Short mmCIF file of C-alpha atoms in Angstrom, two decimals:
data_model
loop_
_atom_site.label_atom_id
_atom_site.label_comp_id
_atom_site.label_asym_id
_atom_site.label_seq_id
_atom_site.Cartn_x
_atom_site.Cartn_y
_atom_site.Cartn_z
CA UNK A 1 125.10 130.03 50.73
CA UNK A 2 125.95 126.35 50.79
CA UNK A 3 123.76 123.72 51.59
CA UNK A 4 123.54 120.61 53.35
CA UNK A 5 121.28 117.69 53.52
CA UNK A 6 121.50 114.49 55.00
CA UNK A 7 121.73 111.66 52.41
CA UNK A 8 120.16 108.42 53.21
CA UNK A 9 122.21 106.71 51.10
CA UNK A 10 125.77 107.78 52.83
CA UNK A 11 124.15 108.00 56.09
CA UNK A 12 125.56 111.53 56.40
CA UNK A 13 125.08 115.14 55.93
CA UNK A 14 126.51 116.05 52.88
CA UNK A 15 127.08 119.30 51.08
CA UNK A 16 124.88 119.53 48.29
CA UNK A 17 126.85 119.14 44.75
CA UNK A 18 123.97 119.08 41.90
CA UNK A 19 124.40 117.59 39.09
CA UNK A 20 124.07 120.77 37.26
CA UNK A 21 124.24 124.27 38.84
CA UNK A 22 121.74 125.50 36.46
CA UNK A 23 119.02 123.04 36.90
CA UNK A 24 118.17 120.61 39.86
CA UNK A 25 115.69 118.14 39.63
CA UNK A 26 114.38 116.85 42.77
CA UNK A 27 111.57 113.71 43.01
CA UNK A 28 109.51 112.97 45.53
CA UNK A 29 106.77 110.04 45.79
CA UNK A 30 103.14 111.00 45.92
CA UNK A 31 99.77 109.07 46.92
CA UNK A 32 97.78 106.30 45.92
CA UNK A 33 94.24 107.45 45.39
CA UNK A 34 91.92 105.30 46.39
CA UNK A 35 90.88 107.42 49.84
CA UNK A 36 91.28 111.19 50.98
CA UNK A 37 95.29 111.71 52.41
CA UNK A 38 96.12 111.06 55.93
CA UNK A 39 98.20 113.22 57.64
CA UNK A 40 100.90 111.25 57.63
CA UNK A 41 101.35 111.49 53.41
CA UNK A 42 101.02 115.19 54.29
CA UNK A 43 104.36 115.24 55.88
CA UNK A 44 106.74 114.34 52.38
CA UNK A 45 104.26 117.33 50.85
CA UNK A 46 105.57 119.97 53.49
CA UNK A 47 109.00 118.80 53.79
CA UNK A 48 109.73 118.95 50.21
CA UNK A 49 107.55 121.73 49.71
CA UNK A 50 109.88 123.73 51.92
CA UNK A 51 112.70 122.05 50.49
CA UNK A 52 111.37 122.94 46.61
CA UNK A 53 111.28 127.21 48.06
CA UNK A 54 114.38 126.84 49.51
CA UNK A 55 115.95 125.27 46.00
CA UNK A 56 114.46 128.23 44.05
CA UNK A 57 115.89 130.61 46.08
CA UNK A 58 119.49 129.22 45.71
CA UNK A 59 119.48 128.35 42.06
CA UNK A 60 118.44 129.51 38.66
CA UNK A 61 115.93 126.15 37.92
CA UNK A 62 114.10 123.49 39.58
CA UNK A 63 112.06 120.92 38.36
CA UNK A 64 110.21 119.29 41.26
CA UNK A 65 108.05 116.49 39.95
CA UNK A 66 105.31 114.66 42.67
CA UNK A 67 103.60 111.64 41.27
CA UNK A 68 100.19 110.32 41.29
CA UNK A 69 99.73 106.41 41.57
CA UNK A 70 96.52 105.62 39.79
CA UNK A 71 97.45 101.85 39.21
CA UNK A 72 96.86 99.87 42.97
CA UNK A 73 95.52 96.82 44.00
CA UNK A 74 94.30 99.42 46.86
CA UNK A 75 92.31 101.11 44.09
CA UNK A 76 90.88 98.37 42.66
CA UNK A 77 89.75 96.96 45.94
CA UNK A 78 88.00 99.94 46.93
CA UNK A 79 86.22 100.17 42.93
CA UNK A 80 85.05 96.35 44.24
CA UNK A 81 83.93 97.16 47.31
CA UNK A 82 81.93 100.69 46.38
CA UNK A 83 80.54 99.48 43.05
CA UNK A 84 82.12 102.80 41.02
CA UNK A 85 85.06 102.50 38.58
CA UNK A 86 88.71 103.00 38.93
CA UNK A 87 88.07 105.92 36.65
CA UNK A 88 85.73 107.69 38.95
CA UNK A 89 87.75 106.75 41.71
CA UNK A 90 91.28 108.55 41.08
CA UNK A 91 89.55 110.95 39.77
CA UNK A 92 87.72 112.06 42.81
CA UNK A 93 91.09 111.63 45.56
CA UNK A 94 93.42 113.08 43.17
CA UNK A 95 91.32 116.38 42.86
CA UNK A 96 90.87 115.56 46.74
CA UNK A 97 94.57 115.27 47.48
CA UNK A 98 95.52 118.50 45.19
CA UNK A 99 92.58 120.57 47.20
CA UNK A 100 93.65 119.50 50.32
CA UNK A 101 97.73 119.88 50.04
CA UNK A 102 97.05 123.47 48.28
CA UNK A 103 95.13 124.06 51.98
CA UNK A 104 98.67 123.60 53.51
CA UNK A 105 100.09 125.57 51.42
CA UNK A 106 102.06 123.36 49.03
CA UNK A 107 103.20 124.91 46.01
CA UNK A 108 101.83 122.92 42.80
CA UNK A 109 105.10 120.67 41.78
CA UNK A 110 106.44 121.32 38.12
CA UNK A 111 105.47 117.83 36.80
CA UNK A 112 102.64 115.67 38.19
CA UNK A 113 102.49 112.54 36.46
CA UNK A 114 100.14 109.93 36.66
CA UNK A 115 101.43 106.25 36.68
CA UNK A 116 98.50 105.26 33.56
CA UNK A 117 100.13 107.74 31.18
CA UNK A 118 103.19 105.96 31.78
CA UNK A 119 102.48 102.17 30.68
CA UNK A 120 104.59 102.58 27.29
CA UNK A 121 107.97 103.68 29.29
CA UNK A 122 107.42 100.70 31.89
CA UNK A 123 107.13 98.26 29.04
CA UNK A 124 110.06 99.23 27.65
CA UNK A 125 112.25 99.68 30.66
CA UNK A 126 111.01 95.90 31.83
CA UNK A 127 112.18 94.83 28.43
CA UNK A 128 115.64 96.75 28.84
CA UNK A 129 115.96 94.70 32.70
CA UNK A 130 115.23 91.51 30.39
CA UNK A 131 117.85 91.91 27.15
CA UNK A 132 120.63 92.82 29.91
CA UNK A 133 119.55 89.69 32.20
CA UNK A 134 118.38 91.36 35.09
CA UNK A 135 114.76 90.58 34.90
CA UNK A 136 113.04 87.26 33.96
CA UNK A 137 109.53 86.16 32.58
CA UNK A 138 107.78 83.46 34.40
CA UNK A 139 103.98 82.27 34.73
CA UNK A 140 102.68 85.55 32.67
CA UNK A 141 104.52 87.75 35.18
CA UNK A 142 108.29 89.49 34.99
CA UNK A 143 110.84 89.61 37.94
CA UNK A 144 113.87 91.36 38.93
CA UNK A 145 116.20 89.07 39.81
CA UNK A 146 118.33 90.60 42.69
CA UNK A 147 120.67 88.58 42.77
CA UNK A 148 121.70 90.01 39.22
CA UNK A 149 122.95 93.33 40.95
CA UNK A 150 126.23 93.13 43.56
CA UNK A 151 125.08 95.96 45.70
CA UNK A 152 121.14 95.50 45.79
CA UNK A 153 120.43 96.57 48.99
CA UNK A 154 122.42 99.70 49.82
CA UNK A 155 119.93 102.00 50.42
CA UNK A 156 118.61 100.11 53.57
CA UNK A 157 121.78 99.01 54.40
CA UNK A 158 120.97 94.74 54.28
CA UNK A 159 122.65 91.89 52.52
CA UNK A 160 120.44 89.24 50.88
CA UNK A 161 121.40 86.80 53.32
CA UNK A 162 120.15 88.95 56.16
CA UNK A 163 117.05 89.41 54.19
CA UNK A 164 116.01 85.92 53.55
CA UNK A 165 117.44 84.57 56.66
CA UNK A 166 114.33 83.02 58.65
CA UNK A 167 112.11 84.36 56.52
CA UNK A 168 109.04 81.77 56.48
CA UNK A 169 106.67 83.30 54.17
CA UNK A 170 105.83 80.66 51.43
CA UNK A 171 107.95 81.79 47.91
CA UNK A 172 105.79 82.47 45.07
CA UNK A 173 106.09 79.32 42.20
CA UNK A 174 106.71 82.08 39.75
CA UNK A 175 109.90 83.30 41.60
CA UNK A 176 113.53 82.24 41.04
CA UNK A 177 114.79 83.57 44.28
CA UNK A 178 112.81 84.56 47.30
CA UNK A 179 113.33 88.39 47.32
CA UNK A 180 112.69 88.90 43.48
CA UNK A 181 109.95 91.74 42.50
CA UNK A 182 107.85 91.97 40.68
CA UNK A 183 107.89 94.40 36.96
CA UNK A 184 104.81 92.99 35.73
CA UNK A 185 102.12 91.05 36.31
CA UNK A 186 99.05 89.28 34.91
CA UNK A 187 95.59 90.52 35.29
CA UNK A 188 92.60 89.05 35.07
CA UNK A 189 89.54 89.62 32.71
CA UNK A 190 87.81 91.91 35.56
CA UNK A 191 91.16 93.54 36.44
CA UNK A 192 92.70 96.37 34.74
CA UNK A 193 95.19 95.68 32.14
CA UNK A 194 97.34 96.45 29.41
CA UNK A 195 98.66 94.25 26.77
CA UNK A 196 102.39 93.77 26.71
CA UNK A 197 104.97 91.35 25.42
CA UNK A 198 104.17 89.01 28.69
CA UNK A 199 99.96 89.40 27.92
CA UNK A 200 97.63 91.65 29.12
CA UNK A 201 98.75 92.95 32.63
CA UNK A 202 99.76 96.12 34.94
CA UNK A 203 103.37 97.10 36.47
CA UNK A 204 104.50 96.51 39.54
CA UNK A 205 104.33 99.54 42.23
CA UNK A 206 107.94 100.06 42.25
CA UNK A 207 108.33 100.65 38.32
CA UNK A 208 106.44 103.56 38.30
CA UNK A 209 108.49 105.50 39.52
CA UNK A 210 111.77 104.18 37.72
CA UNK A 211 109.80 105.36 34.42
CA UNK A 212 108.28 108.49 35.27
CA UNK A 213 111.51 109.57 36.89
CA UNK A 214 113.54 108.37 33.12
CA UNK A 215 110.66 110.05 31.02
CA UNK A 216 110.63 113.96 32.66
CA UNK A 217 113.74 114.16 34.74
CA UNK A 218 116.49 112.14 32.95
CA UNK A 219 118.72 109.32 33.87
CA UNK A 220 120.19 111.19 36.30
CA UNK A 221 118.57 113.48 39.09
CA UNK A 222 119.62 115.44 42.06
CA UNK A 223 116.93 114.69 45.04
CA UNK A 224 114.93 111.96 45.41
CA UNK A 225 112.10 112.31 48.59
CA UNK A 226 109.40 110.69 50.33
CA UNK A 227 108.55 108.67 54.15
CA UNK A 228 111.14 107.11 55.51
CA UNK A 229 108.59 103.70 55.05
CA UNK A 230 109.58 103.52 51.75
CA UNK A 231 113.23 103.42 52.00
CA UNK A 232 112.93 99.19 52.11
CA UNK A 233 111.52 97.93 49.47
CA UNK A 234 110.68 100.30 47.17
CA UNK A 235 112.99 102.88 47.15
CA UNK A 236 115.66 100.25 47.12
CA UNK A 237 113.80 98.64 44.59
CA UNK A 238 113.89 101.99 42.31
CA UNK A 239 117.36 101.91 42.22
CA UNK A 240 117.74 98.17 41.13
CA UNK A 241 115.77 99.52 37.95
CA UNK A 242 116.88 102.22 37.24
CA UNK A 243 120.76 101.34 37.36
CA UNK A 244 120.85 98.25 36.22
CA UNK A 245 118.38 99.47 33.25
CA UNK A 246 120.87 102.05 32.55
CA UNK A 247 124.44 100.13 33.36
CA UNK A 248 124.95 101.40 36.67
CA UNK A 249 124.71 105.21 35.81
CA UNK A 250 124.17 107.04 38.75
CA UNK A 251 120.19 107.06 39.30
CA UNK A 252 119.84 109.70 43.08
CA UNK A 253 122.52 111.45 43.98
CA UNK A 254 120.71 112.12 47.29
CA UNK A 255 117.84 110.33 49.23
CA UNK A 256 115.87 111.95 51.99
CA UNK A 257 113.63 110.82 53.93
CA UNK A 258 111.25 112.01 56.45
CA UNK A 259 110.57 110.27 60.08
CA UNK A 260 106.97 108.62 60.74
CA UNK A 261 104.09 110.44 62.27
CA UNK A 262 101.99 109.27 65.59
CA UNK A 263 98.85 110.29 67.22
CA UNK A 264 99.15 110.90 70.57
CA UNK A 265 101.76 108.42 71.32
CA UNK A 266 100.87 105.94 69.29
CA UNK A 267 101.50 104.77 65.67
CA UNK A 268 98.82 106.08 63.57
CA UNK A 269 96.68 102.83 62.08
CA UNK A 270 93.17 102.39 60.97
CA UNK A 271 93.35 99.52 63.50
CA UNK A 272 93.89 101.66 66.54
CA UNK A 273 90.85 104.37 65.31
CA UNK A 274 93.60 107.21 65.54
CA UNK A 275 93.73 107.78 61.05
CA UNK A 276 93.30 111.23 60.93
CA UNK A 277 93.06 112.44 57.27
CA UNK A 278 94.22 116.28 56.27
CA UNK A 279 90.26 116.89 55.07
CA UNK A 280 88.89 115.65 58.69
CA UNK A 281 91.56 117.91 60.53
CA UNK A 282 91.15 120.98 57.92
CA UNK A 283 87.51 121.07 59.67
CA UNK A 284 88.77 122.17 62.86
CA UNK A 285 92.29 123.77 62.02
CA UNK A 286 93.75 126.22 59.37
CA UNK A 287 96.05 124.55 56.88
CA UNK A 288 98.24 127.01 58.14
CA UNK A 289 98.42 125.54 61.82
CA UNK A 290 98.68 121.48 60.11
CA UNK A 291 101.56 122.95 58.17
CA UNK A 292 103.38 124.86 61.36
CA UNK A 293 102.79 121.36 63.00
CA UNK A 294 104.41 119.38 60.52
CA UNK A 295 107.29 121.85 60.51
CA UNK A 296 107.65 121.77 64.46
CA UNK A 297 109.84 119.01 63.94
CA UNK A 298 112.70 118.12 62.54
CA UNK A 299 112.00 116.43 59.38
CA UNK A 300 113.94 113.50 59.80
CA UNK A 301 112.53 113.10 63.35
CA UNK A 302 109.26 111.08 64.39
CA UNK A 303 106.20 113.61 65.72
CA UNK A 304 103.39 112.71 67.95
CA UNK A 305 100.56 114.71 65.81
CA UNK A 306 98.69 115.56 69.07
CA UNK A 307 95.59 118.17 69.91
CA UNK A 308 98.65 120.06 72.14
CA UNK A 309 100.65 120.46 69.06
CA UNK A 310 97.74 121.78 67.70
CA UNK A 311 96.55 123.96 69.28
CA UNK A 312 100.66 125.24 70.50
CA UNK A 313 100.88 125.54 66.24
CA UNK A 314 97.38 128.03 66.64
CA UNK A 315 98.88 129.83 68.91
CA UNK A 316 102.38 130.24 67.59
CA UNK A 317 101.03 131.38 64.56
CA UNK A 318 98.20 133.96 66.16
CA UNK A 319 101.23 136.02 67.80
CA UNK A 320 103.13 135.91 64.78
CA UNK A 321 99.75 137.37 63.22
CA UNK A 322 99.57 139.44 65.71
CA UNK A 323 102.37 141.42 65.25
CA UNK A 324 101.44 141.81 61.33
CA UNK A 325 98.46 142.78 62.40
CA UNK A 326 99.50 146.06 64.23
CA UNK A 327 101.06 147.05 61.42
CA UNK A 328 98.85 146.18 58.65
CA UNK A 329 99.13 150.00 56.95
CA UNK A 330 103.38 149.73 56.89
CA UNK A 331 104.08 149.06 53.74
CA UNK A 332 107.09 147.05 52.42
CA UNK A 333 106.74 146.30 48.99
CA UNK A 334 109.78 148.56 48.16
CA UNK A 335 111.65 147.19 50.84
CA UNK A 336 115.03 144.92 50.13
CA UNK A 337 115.46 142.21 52.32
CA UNK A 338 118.68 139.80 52.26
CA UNK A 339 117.31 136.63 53.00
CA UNK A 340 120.22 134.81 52.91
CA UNK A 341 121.42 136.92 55.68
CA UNK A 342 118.80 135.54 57.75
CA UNK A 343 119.82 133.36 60.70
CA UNK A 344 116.35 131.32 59.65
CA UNK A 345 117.57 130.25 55.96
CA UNK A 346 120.76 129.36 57.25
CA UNK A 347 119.19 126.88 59.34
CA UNK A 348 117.04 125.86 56.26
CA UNK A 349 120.41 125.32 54.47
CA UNK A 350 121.62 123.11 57.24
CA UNK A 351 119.45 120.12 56.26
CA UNK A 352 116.00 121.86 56.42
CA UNK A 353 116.13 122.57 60.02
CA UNK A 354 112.96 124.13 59.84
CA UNK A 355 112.68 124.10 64.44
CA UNK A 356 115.66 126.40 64.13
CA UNK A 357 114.19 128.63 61.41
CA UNK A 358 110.72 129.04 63.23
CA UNK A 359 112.49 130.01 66.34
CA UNK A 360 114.24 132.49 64.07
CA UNK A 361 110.59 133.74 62.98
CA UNK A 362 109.59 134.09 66.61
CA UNK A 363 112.70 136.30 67.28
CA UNK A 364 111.58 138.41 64.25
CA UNK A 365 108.17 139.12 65.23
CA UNK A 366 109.40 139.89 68.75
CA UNK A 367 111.59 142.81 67.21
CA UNK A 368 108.60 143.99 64.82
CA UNK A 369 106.66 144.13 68.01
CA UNK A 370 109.48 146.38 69.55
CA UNK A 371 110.55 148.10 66.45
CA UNK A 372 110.09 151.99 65.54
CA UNK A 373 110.30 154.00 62.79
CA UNK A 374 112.08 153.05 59.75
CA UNK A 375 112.95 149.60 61.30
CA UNK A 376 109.14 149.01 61.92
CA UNK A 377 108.58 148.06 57.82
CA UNK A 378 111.95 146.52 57.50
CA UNK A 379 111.40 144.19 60.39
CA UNK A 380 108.28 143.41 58.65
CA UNK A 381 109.53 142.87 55.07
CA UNK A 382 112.35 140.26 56.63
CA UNK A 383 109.44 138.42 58.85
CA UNK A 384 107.16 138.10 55.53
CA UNK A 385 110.28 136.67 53.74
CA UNK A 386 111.84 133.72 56.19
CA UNK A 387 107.57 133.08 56.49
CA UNK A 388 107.89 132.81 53.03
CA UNK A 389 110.62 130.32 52.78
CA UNK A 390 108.44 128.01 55.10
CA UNK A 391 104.98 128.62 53.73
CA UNK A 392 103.09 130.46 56.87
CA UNK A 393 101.77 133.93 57.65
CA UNK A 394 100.27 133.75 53.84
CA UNK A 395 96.80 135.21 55.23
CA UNK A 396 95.89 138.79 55.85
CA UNK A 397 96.05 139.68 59.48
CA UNK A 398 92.48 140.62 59.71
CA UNK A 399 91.51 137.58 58.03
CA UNK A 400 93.85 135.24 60.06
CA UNK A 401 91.54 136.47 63.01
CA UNK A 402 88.23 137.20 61.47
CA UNK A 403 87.46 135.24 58.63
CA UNK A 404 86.16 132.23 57.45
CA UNK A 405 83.01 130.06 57.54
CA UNK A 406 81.98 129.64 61.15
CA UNK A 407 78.91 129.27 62.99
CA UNK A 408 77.66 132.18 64.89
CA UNK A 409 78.09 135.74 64.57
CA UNK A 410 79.06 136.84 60.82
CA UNK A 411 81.78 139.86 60.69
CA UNK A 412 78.95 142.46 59.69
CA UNK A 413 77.13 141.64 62.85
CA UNK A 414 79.96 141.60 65.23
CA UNK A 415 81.40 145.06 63.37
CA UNK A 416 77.97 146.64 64.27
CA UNK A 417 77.70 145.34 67.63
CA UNK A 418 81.00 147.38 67.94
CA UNK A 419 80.00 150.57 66.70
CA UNK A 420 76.77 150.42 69.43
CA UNK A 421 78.97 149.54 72.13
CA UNK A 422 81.30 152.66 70.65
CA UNK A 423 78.05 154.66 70.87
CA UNK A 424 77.34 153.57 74.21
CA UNK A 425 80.48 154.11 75.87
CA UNK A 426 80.10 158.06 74.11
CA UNK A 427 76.92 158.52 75.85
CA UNK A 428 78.77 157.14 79.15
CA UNK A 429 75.88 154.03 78.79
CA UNK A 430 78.92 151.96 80.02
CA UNK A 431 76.24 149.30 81.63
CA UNK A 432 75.38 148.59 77.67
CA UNK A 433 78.98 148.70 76.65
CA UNK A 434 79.62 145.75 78.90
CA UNK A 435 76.55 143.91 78.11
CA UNK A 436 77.47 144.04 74.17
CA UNK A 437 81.36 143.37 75.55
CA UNK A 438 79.88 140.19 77.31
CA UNK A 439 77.26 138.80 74.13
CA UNK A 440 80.82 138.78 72.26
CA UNK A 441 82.51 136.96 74.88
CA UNK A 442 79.86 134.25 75.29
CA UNK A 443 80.46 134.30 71.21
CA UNK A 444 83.54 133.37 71.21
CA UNK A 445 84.63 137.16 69.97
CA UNK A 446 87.64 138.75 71.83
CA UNK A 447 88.02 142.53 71.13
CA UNK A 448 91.27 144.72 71.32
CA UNK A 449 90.61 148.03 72.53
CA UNK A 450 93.46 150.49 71.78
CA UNK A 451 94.18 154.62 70.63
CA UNK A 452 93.64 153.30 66.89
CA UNK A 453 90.36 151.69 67.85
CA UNK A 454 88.90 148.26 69.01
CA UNK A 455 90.09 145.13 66.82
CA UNK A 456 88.19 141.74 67.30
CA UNK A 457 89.14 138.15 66.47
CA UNK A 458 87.65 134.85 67.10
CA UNK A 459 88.80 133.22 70.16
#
C-alpha cells in the first residue's frame, strides 16, 4: 500500500519515496529535561509513535531515533535555582519523560541519544562549517553565517530581507549579520563546558541535532519530525548545517510537523496557569484516554486539550472495551487478519489520518458487537490489529474496567459483595440484593447483570 505524507518542505502531500526500500530512518526531536513533559511535547511522541508502527508494518527496517537534550540554558537555570546539579537534574526528567511517554503507550525509539555524548561530532561538524566558510569565530563564540547559503530559509518559507526587516532587537557585537546562529559558545567558570578549538564552551541548541542525526542515521535520512514551533528557527537552522557541512547533499527528504495544542481555548502557557504536564493528567486519566485524545485530531491540526475531550476519549475507549470485553474467552491468536485491507490503515497511509482510522475502529467494534459465530473472533482479531496500529485497547478488558490503584473498594471486596448479593437474590432476600446493589452505586461500582453472570466496572 502506498503512502502519503504531507511534506513541510514542498507544502504538499507527497507520496512517500525512501531513500532506501529496505531501511527508513525517520528523526524526530525530543525534550529538554529540566521539568516533567507537558502535554504539549506529548503530541510529536504519539504522532510519530503511530507513524514509527505504521513504517514497520510497510517495510522490512526502521530506525526511529528520539533525542534527549541534556545541554540547556533551561537546565542550568533550574540546577541554579534548586541548588542540585545538572547531573542529578537530567537524570531525574529523562527517567521522568521515558516513564511517562511509555504510560501513553509510545514504543521505545531505536536510538535515544543524549546531546553530552555528542560534543566530539559537534566540534567537528562546527569546524567542517568553518574550513568551507560557512561559519565564523568571533569573541570566543562560532556563527553560521546565513548569508553563506542561497536558499537559507526554505523550510519556513522567508527571505532574509523579510526576516530582518524592522526587526529592532539590538545585534549581538559578536555577530556579522543580524540573523547569524550560534554553533558555539563560551561558558563561564560556573557554567558547563567543554574545551574546543574556540576555548572551553557548549553548542548551540540547533547543532545537536545536525550531529546526532550525522553520527546514527547518516547524511541522508527519510523523516524528520517534531511541533510545528520548531519549524523557524531551528529546524531551518538544522538544515543550514547539515547541507552546507556536507555540500548541499540532501539532509530530510520529508519534514512533518504537528499543529500546537490549547487548553480550553486558549494557548497553553505557564503564564495563563493552564500547563498541564502528562504526570499531573496521568493522575486522573489512563494513558490510554491522553493518547486517544491526542489522536482525535488530525495531526497537523491545532486541538483544544479540554476536560470534554477527555472524558469523550474515556468514553470512546470504554465501548470499544466493552465489546472486547464480552468476548474475552474468543480466542484469535490463530486468526489471519489483512491489515492492509483495513479501511483504518488506509487512512493511516493517507498522511496519518488517524480521525478517519478511529472512526474505522468504532465501525469495527460495532460489528464485533453484532457479530456471530465464526465472524465473532475474526471481527475481534481485525479490531485488536487497526488498535494496534494506533496504540489503544492494549489493556485487558477486565482490567480496563476494574483495575488499578483507586481509593475505595478493592476488587476482592466488591467481588464478595457480589457473591452475597448472588446469595441474596437465591434466597429471594431481594431487599438485601438492592441494598448491596446501592453501597456499589454510592461507590462508584456499576454492575452488568447478564445469563453469563454480573460484571462490574468502575464508573
Amino acid at each position: 500500500m502506498p503512502l502519503y505524507l504531507y511534506n513541510t518542505l514542498k507544502r504538499s502531500k507527497e507520496r512517500f519515496h525512501p531513500v532506501d526500500e529496505e531501511h527508513i530512518k525517520m528523526y524526530v526531536c525530543g525534550p529538554t529535561v529540566y521539568n516533567y513533559v507537558h502535554i504539549g511535547n506529548a503530541r510529536p511522541v504519539v504522532v510519530f509513535d503511530t507513524l514509527y508502527r505504521v513504517l514497520n508494518q510497510l517495510f522490512p527496517k526502521v530506525t526511529y531515533a528520539r533525542n534527549i537534550t541534556d545541554i540547556d540554558d533551561k537546565i542550568m537555570n533550574t540546577a541554579a535555582e534548586t541548588g542540585r546539579s545538572i547531573e542529578d537534574i537530567t537524570g531525574e526528567y529523562t527517567q521522568a519523560y521515558a516513564e511517562d511517554m511509555a504510560q501513553l503507550c509510545a514504543l521505545e525509539p531505536d536510538v535515544v541519544p543524549k546531546a553530552t555524548e555528542h560534543l566530539p561530532e559537534m566540534i567537528e561538524m562546527t569546524q567542517t562549517l568553518i574550513e568551507k566558510g560557512h561559519a565564523y569565530e568571533s569573541e570566543g563564540h562560532v556563527l553560521f553565517a546565513v548569508e553563506s547559503m542561497d536558499d537559507y530559509g526554505k523550510l519556513s518559507n522567508r527571505k532574509l530581507e523579510d526576516m530582518m526587516a524592522g526587526a529592532r532587537v539590538e545585534v549581538a557585537s559578536y555577530k556579522r549579520y543580524a540573523g547569524d546562529f550560534v554553533l558555539w559558545k563560551p561558558s563561564a567558570d560556573h557554567e558547563p563546558g567543554w574545551d574546543s578549538p574556540w576555548g572551553r564552551g557548549r553548542p548551540g541548541w540547533h547543532l545537536e541535532c545536525s550531529a546526532m542525526i550525522k553520527k546514527h542515521l547518516g547524511r541522508t535520512i527519510d523523516i524528520h519530525g517534531g511541533g510545528k514551533d520548531l519549524v523557524f528557527p531551528h529546524h531551518e537552522n538544522e538544515i543550514a548545517q547539515s547541507q552546507c557541512c556536507h555540500d548541499g547533499d540532501e539532509y530530510v527528504r520529508y519534514w512533518m510537523h504537528n499543529g500546537y495544542l490549547s487548553i480550553d481555548g486558549e494557548k497553553m502557557s505557564k503564564s495563563l496557569g493552564n500547563f498541564k504536564t502528562v504526570r499531573e493528567l496521568l493522575q486522573s486519566y489512563h494513558g490510554e484516554v491522553l493518547r486517544f485524545a491526542l489522536l482525535s485530531g488530525h495531526y497537523r491540526s491545532d486541538i483544544d486539550f479540554s476536560k470534554e475531550l477527555l472524558d469523550q476519549s474515556k468514553a470512546a475507549l470504554d465501548s470499544m472495551y466493552a465489546a472486547l470485553r464480552k468476548v474475552s474467552d474468543v480466542d484469535v491468536d490463530d486468526v489471519v487478519v489483512s491489515i492492509a485491507d483495513e479501511e483504518g490503515f488506509a487512512a493511516l497511509c493517507d498522511d496519518l489520518n488517524t480521525p478517519m482510522a478511529i472512526s474505522s475502529l468504532h465501525k469495527i467494534a460495532g460489528d464485533l458487537n453484532k457479530a456471530e459465530g465464526d465472524d465473532v473472533a475474526l471481527a475481534k482479531a481485525r479490531l485488536l490489529a487497526l488498535a494496534d496500529m494506533l496504540g489503544l485497547l492494549n489493556e485487558d478488558a477486565d482490567v480496563w474496567f476494574q483495575g488499578g490503584e483507586v481509593e475505595g473498594l478493592s476488587g476482592d471486596q466488591i467481588e464478595a459483595l457480589i457473591q452475597e448479593r448472588n446469595d441474596a437474590k437465591k434466597a429471594k432476600n431481594f431487599a438485601r440484593a438492592d441494598e448491596i446493589r446501592g453501597e456499589l452505586t454510592d461507590a462508584g461500582i456499576v454492575l452488568e447483570d447478564s445469563r453469563e453472570g454480573t460484571k462490574w466496572r468502575r464508573a
